Coordinates of N, CA, C and O in Angstrom, one line a residue:
X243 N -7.0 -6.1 39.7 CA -6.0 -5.1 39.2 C -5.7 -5.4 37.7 O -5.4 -4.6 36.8
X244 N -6.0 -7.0 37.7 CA -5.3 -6.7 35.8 C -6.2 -6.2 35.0 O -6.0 -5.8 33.9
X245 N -7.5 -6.4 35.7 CA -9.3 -5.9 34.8 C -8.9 -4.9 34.2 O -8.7 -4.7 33.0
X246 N -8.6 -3.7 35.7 CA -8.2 -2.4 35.7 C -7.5 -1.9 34.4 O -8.1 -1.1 33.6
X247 N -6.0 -2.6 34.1 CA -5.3 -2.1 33.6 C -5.6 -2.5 32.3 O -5.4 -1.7 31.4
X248 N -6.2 -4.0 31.8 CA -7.1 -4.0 30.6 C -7.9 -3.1 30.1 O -7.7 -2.8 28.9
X249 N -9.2 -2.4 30.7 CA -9.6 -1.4 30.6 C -8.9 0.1 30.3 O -9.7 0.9 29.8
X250 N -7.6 0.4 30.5 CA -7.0 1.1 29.8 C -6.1 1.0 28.8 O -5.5 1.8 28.3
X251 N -6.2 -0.6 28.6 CA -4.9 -0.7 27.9 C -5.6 -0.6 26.1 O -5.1 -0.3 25.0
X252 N -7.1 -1.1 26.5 CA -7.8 -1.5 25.0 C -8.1 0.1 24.5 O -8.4 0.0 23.3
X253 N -8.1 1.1 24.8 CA -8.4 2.1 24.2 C -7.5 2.7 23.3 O -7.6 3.0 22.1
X254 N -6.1 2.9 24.4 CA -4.3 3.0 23.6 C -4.6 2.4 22.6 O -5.0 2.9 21.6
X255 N -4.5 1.0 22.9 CA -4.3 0.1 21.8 C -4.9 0.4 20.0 O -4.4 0.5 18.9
X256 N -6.2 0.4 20.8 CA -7.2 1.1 19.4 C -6.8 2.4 18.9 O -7.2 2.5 17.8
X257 N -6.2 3.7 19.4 CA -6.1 4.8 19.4 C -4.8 4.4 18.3 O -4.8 4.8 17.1
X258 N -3.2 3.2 19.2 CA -2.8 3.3 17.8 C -3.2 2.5 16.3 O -3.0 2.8 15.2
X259 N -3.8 1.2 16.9 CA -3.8 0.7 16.0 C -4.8 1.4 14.6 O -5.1 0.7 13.6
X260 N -5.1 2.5 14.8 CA -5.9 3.8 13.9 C -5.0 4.6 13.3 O -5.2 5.0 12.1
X261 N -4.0 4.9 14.2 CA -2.8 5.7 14.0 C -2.5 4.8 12.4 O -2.7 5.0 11.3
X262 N -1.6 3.6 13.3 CA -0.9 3.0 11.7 C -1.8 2.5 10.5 O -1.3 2.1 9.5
X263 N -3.1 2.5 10.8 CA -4.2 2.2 9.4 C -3.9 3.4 8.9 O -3.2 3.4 7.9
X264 N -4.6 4.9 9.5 CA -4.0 6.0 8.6 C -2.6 6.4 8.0 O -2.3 6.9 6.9
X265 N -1.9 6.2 8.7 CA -0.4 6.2 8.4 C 0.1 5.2 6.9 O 0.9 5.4 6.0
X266 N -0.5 4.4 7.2 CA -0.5 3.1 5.8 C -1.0 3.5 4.7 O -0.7 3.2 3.6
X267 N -2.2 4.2 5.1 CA -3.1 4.8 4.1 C -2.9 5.9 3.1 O -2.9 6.0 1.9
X268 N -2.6 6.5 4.3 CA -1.8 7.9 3.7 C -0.4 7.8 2.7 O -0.2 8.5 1.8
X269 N 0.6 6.6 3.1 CA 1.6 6.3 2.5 C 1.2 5.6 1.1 O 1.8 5.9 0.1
X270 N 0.3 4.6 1.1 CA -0.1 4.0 -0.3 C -1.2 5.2 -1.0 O -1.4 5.1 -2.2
X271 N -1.6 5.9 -0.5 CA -2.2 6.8 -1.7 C -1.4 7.6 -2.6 O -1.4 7.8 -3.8
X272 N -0.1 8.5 -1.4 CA 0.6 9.0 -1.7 C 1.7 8.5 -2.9 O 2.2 9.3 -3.6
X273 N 2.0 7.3 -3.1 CA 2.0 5.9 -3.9 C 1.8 6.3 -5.1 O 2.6 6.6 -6.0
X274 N 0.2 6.3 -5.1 CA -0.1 5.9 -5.8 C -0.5 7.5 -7.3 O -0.6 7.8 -8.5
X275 N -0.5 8.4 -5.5 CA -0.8 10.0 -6.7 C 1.1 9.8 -7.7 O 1.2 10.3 -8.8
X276 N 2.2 9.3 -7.2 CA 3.0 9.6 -7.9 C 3.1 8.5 -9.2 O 3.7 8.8 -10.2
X277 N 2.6 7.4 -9.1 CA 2.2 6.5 -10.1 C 1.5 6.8 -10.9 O 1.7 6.2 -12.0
X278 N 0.3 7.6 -10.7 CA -0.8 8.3 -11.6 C -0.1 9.7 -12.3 O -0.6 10.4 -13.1
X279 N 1.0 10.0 -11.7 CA 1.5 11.8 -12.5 C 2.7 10.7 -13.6 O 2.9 10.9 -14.8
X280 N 3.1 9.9 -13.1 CA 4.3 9.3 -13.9 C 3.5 8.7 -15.2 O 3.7 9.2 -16.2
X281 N 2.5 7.5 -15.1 CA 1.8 7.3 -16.3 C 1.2 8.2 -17.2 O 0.9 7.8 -18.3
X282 N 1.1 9.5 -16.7 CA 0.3 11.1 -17.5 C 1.9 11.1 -17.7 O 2.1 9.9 -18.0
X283 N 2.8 11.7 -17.6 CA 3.6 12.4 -18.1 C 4.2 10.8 -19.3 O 4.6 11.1 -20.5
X284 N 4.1 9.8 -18.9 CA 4.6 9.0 -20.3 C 3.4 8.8 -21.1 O 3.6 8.1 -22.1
X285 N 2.2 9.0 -20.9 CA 1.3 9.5 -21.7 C 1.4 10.3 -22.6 O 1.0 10.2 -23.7
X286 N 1.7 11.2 -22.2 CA 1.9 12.5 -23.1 C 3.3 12.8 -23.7 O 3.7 13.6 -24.6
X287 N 4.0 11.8 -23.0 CA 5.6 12.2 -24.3 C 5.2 11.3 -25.6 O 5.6 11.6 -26.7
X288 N 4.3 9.9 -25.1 CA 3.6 9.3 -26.4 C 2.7 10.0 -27.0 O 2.9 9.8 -28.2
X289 N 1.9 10.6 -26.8 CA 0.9 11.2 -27.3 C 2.0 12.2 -28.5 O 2.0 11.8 -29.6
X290 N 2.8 13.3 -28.2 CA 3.5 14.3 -28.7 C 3.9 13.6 -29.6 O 3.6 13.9 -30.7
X291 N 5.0 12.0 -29.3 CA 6.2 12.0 -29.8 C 5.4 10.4 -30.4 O 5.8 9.3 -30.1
X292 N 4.5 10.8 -31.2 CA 4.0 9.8 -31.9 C 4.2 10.0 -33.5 O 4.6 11.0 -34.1
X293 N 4.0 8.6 -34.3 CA 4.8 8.6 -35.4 C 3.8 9.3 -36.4 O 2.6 9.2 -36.5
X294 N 4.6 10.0 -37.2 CA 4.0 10.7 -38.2 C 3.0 9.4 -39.4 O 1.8 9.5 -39.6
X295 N 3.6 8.4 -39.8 CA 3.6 7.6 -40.9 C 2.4 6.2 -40.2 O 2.5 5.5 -39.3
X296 N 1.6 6.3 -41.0 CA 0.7 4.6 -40.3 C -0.4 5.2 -39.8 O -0.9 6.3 -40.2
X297 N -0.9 4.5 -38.5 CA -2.2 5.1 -38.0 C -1.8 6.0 -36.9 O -2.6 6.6 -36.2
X298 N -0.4 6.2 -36.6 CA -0.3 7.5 -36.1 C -0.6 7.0 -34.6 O 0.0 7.7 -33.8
X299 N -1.2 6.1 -34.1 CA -1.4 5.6 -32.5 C 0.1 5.0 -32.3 O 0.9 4.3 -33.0
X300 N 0.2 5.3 -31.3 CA 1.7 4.7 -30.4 C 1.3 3.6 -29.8 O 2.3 2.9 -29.7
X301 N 0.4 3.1 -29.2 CA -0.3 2.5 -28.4 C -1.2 0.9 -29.3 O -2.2 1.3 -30.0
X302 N -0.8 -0.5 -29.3 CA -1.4 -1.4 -29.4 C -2.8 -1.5 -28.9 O -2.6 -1.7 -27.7
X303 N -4.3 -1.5 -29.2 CA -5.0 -1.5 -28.4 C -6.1 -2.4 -29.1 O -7.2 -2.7 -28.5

């Protein structure tokens, strides 16, 4: 009987443990698309709001 219930228990198991890889996945991409719009948008207030006087780059590089 416990074979039995092993045999059903490993498929659940896998079914969630799939669940929370995507779930994790989906949460750090989503992460990371708001990390990538936030660096463009202070990109570009540098880019604009860069100094008239010098070499004109805002940016150390």
């Amino acid at each position: 009987m416990t074979f039995r219930r092993l045999i059903i228990m490993v498929p659940l198991l896998l079914v969630l443990l799939l669940v929370l890889i995507l779930f994790g996945a989906g949460f750090a991409l989503k992460i990371l698309w708001w990390i990538a719009i936030a660096v463009l948008v202070l990109w570009l207030i540098g880019f604009i709001a860069r100094p008239k006087a010098g070499s004109g780059r805002w940016y150390r590089w």
